[in-house]
PDB file of C-alpha atoms in Angstrom:
ATOM      1  CA  UNK E   1       2.617  23.389 -28.411  1.00 78.00           C
ATOM      2  CA  UNK E   2       4.547  22.853 -31.627  1.00 84.00           C
ATOM      3  CA  UNK E   3       1.550  21.246 -33.291  1.00 88.00           C
ATOM      4  CA  UNK E   4      -0.987  23.858 -32.218  1.00 88.00           C
ATOM      5  CA  UNK E   5       1.203  26.726 -33.399  1.00 90.00           C
ATOM      6  CA  UNK E   6       2.008  25.041 -36.709  1.00 92.00           C
ATOM      7  CA  UNK E   7      -1.730  24.519 -37.183  1.00 91.00           C
ATOM      8  CA  UNK E   8      -2.325  28.191 -36.335  1.00 91.00           C
ATOM      9  CA  UNK E   9       0.146  29.228 -39.055  1.00 91.00           C
ATOM     10  CA  UNK E  10      -1.646  26.905 -41.483  1.00 92.00           C
ATOM     11  CA  UNK E  11      -5.156  28.112 -40.726  1.00 89.00           C
ATOM     12  CA  UNK E  12      -4.624  31.832 -40.034  1.00 85.00           C
ATOM     13  CA  UNK E  13      -5.616  34.057 -42.883  1.00 84.00           C
ATOM     14  CA  UNK E  14      -3.247  37.033 -43.049  1.00 86.00           C
ATOM     15  CA  UNK E  15      -1.300  36.166 -39.888  1.00 89.00           C
ATOM     16  CA  UNK E  16       0.651  33.166 -41.153  1.00 90.00           C
ATOM     17  CA  UNK E  17       4.098  34.703 -40.638  1.00 92.00           C
ATOM     18  CA  UNK E  18       3.260  35.888 -37.124  1.00 93.00           C
ATOM     19  CA  UNK E  19       1.972  32.437 -36.138  1.00 92.00           C
ATOM     20  CA  UNK E  20       4.970  30.760 -37.797  1.00 93.00           C
ATOM     21  CA  UNK E  21       7.323  32.843 -35.630  1.00 93.00           C
ATOM     22  CA  UNK E  22       5.610  31.480 -32.521  1.00 93.00           C
ATOM     23  CA  UNK E  23       5.789  27.944 -33.926  1.00 94.00           C
ATOM     24  CA  UNK E  24       9.543  28.362 -34.573  1.00 94.00           C
ATOM     25  CA  UNK E  25      10.066  29.350 -30.941  1.00 93.00           C
ATOM     26  CA  UNK E  26       8.341  26.153 -29.845  1.00 93.00           C
ATOM     27  CA  UNK E  27      10.258  24.052 -32.369  1.00 95.00           C
ATOM     28  CA  UNK E  28      13.504  25.207 -30.734  1.00 94.00           C
ATOM     29  CA  UNK E  29      12.723  22.707 -27.954  1.00 93.00           C
ATOM     30  CA  UNK E  30      12.970  19.888 -30.480  1.00 93.00           C
ATOM     31  CA  UNK E  31      16.094  21.416 -32.001  1.00 95.00           C
ATOM     32  CA  UNK E  32      17.843  21.480 -28.611  1.00 95.00           C
ATOM     33  CA  UNK E  33      16.870  17.853 -27.900  1.00 94.00           C
ATOM     34  CA  UNK E  34      18.954  16.758 -30.904  1.00 96.00           C
ATOM     35  CA  UNK E  35      22.176  18.295 -29.617  1.00 95.00           C
ATOM     36  CA  UNK E  36      25.002  15.819 -30.157  1.00 95.00           C
ATOM     37  CA  UNK E  37      22.966  13.026 -31.733  1.00 95.00           C
ATOM     38  CA  UNK E  38      21.437  12.244 -35.123  1.00 95.00           C
ATOM     39  CA  UNK E  39      18.079  11.033 -33.778  1.00 96.00           C
ATOM     40  CA  UNK E  40      16.048  11.793 -30.671  1.00 94.00           C
ATOM     41  CA  UNK E  41      16.742   8.243 -29.497  1.00 87.00           C
ATOM     42  CA  UNK E  42      20.489   8.515 -30.130  1.00 92.00           C
ATOM     43  CA  UNK E  43      22.245   6.854 -33.040  1.00 93.00           C
ATOM     44  CA  UNK E  44      19.183   5.151 -34.533  1.00 92.00           C
ATOM     45  CA  UNK E  45      15.520   5.930 -34.986  1.00 94.00           C
ATOM     46  CA  UNK E  46      13.518   5.290 -31.855  1.00 93.00           C
ATOM     47  CA  UNK E  47       9.953   5.655 -30.663  1.00 94.00           C
ATOM     48  CA  UNK E  48      10.288   9.398 -30.063  1.00 93.00           C
ATOM     49  CA  UNK E  49      11.525   9.933 -33.617  1.00 95.00           C
ATOM     50  CA  UNK E  50       8.462   8.122 -34.945  1.00 94.00           C
ATOM     51  CA  UNK E  51       6.155  10.120 -32.677  1.00 92.00           C
ATOM     52  CA  UNK E  52       7.745  13.456 -33.645  1.00 93.00           C
ATOM     53  CA  UNK E  53       8.218  12.549 -37.299  1.00 94.00           C
ATOM     54  CA  UNK E  54       4.752  13.616 -38.315  1.00 92.00           C
ATOM     55  CA  UNK E  55       5.386  17.053 -36.736  1.00 94.00           C
ATOM     56  CA  UNK E  56       8.334  17.536 -39.083  1.00 94.00           C
ATOM     57  CA  UNK E  57       6.337  16.335 -42.075  1.00 95.00           C
ATOM     58  CA  UNK E  58       3.424  18.586 -41.134  1.00 94.00           C
ATOM     59  CA  UNK E  59       5.799  21.546 -40.754  1.00 95.00           C
ATOM     60  CA  UNK E  60       7.173  20.970 -44.270  1.00 95.00           C
ATOM     61  CA  UNK E  61       3.651  20.780 -45.694  1.00 96.00           C
ATOM     62  CA  UNK E  62       2.694  24.034 -43.972  1.00 95.00           C
ATOM     63  CA  UNK E  63       5.893  25.705 -45.175  1.00 95.00           C
ATOM     64  CA  UNK E  64       5.060  24.897 -48.757  1.00 95.00           C
ATOM     65  CA  UNK E  65       1.349  25.699 -48.695  1.00 95.00           C
ATOM     66  CA  UNK E  66       1.428  28.996 -46.776  1.00 95.00           C
ATOM     67  CA  UNK E  67       4.976  30.099 -47.680  1.00 94.00           C
ATOM     68  CA  UNK E  68       6.440  30.360 -44.182  1.00 94.00           C
ATOM     69  CA  UNK E  69       9.737  29.150 -42.730  1.00 93.00           C
ATOM     70  CA  UNK E  70       9.425  26.698 -39.851  1.00 95.00           C
ATOM     71  CA  UNK E  71      12.310  24.250 -40.045  1.00 94.00           C
ATOM     72  CA  UNK E  72      14.922  26.141 -42.036  1.00 90.00           C
ATOM     73  CA  UNK E  73      18.428  24.773 -42.478  1.00 92.00           C
ATOM     74  CA  UNK E  74      19.924  28.037 -41.231  1.00 92.00           C
ATOM     75  CA  UNK E  75      17.708  28.503 -38.175  1.00 91.00           C
ATOM     76  CA  UNK E  76      17.288  24.844 -37.217  1.00 95.00           C
ATOM     77  CA  UNK E  77      20.152  22.831 -38.693  1.00 96.00           C
ATOM     78  CA  UNK E  78      19.791  19.905 -36.280  1.00 97.00           C
ATOM     79  CA  UNK E  79      16.073  19.539 -36.880  1.00 96.00           C
ATOM     80  CA  UNK E  80      16.577  19.865 -40.632  1.00 96.00           C
ATOM     81  CA  UNK E  81      19.286  17.176 -40.659  1.00 96.00           C
ATOM     82  CA  UNK E  82      17.172  14.919 -38.438  1.00 97.00           C
ATOM     83  CA  UNK E  83      14.088  15.259 -40.648  1.00 96.00           C
ATOM     84  CA  UNK E  84      16.094  14.497 -43.790  1.00 96.00           C
ATOM     85  CA  UNK E  85      17.604  11.358 -42.188  1.00 96.00           C
ATOM     86  CA  UNK E  86      14.221  10.331 -40.804  1.00 96.00           C
ATOM     87  CA  UNK E  87      12.502  10.645 -44.186  1.00 95.00           C
ATOM     88  CA  UNK E  88      15.255   8.666 -45.916  1.00 95.00           C
ATOM     89  CA  UNK E  89      14.882   5.642 -43.643  1.00 94.00           C
ATOM     90  CA  UNK E  90      13.525   2.813 -45.852  1.00 95.00           C
ATOM     91  CA  UNK E  91      10.778   1.782 -43.413  1.00 93.00           C
ATOM     92  CA  UNK E  92       9.613   5.350 -42.834  1.00 94.00           C
ATOM     93  CA  UNK E  93       9.794   6.091 -46.551  1.00 93.00           C
ATOM     94  CA  UNK E  94       7.593   3.079 -47.328  1.00 95.00           C
ATOM     95  CA  UNK E  95       4.937   4.206 -44.835  1.00 93.00           C
ATOM     96  CA  UNK E  96       4.503   7.818 -45.923  1.00 93.00           C
ATOM     97  CA  UNK E  97       2.188   8.674 -48.826  1.00 93.00           C
ATOM     98  CA  UNK E  98       3.783  10.309 -51.860  1.00 94.00           C
ATOM     99  CA  UNK E  99       4.632  13.972 -51.256  1.00 94.00           C
ATOM    100  CA  UNK E 100       2.413  15.257 -54.065  1.00 95.00           C
ATOM    101  CA  UNK E 101      -0.595  13.442 -52.606  1.00 95.00           C
ATOM    102  CA  UNK E 102       0.082  14.836 -49.122  1.00 93.00           C
ATOM    103  CA  UNK E 103       0.347  18.341 -50.539  1.00 95.00           C
ATOM    104  CA  UNK E 104      -2.758  18.059 -52.674  1.00 95.00           C
ATOM    105  CA  UNK E 105      -4.846  16.777 -49.781  1.00 94.00           C
ATOM    106  CA  UNK E 106      -3.640  19.506 -47.444  1.00 94.00           C
ATOM    107  CA  UNK E 107      -4.081  22.263 -50.030  1.00 95.00           C
ATOM    108  CA  UNK E 108      -7.754  21.324 -50.133  1.00 93.00           C
ATOM    109  CA  UNK E 109      -7.889  21.335 -46.340  1.00 91.00           C
ATOM    110  CA  UNK E 110      -6.221  24.760 -46.278  1.00 91.00           C
ATOM    111  CA  UNK E 111      -8.807  26.170 -48.702  1.00 92.00           C
ATOM    112  CA  UNK E 112     -11.614  24.982 -46.446  1.00 89.00           C
ATOM    113  CA  UNK E 113     -10.019  26.453 -43.320  1.00 86.00           C
ATOM    114  CA  UNK E 114      -9.326  29.850 -44.837  1.00 85.00           C
ATOM    115  CA  UNK E 115     -12.475  30.206 -46.956  1.00 85.00           C
ATOM    116  CA  UNK E 116     -14.437  32.146 -44.355  1.00 68.00           C
TER     117      UNK E 116
END
């Protein structure tokens, strides 16, 4: 449900903040799963971190393009810390396209979705 609600915030014209609030509620599940550990798998990155990693990246892209708060440091400190550690891992870092390219691609996608 996190993904569908983040996508709804991204593609809703005029209801971005309302959809983002629903997405934040769903993201609280991920936040609670990090209680007491730096990664979903424990002390190191595991399969679940890799699977969920794109959700965090997608949330950051949506935050920037539609100006909503999804994974804020104040509201979701564990998820914020996790995403920062995840993105700094050398292997993960090497596999993710440059941020400006991700943003540019998704800005074009956003224009298409909200053009109608």
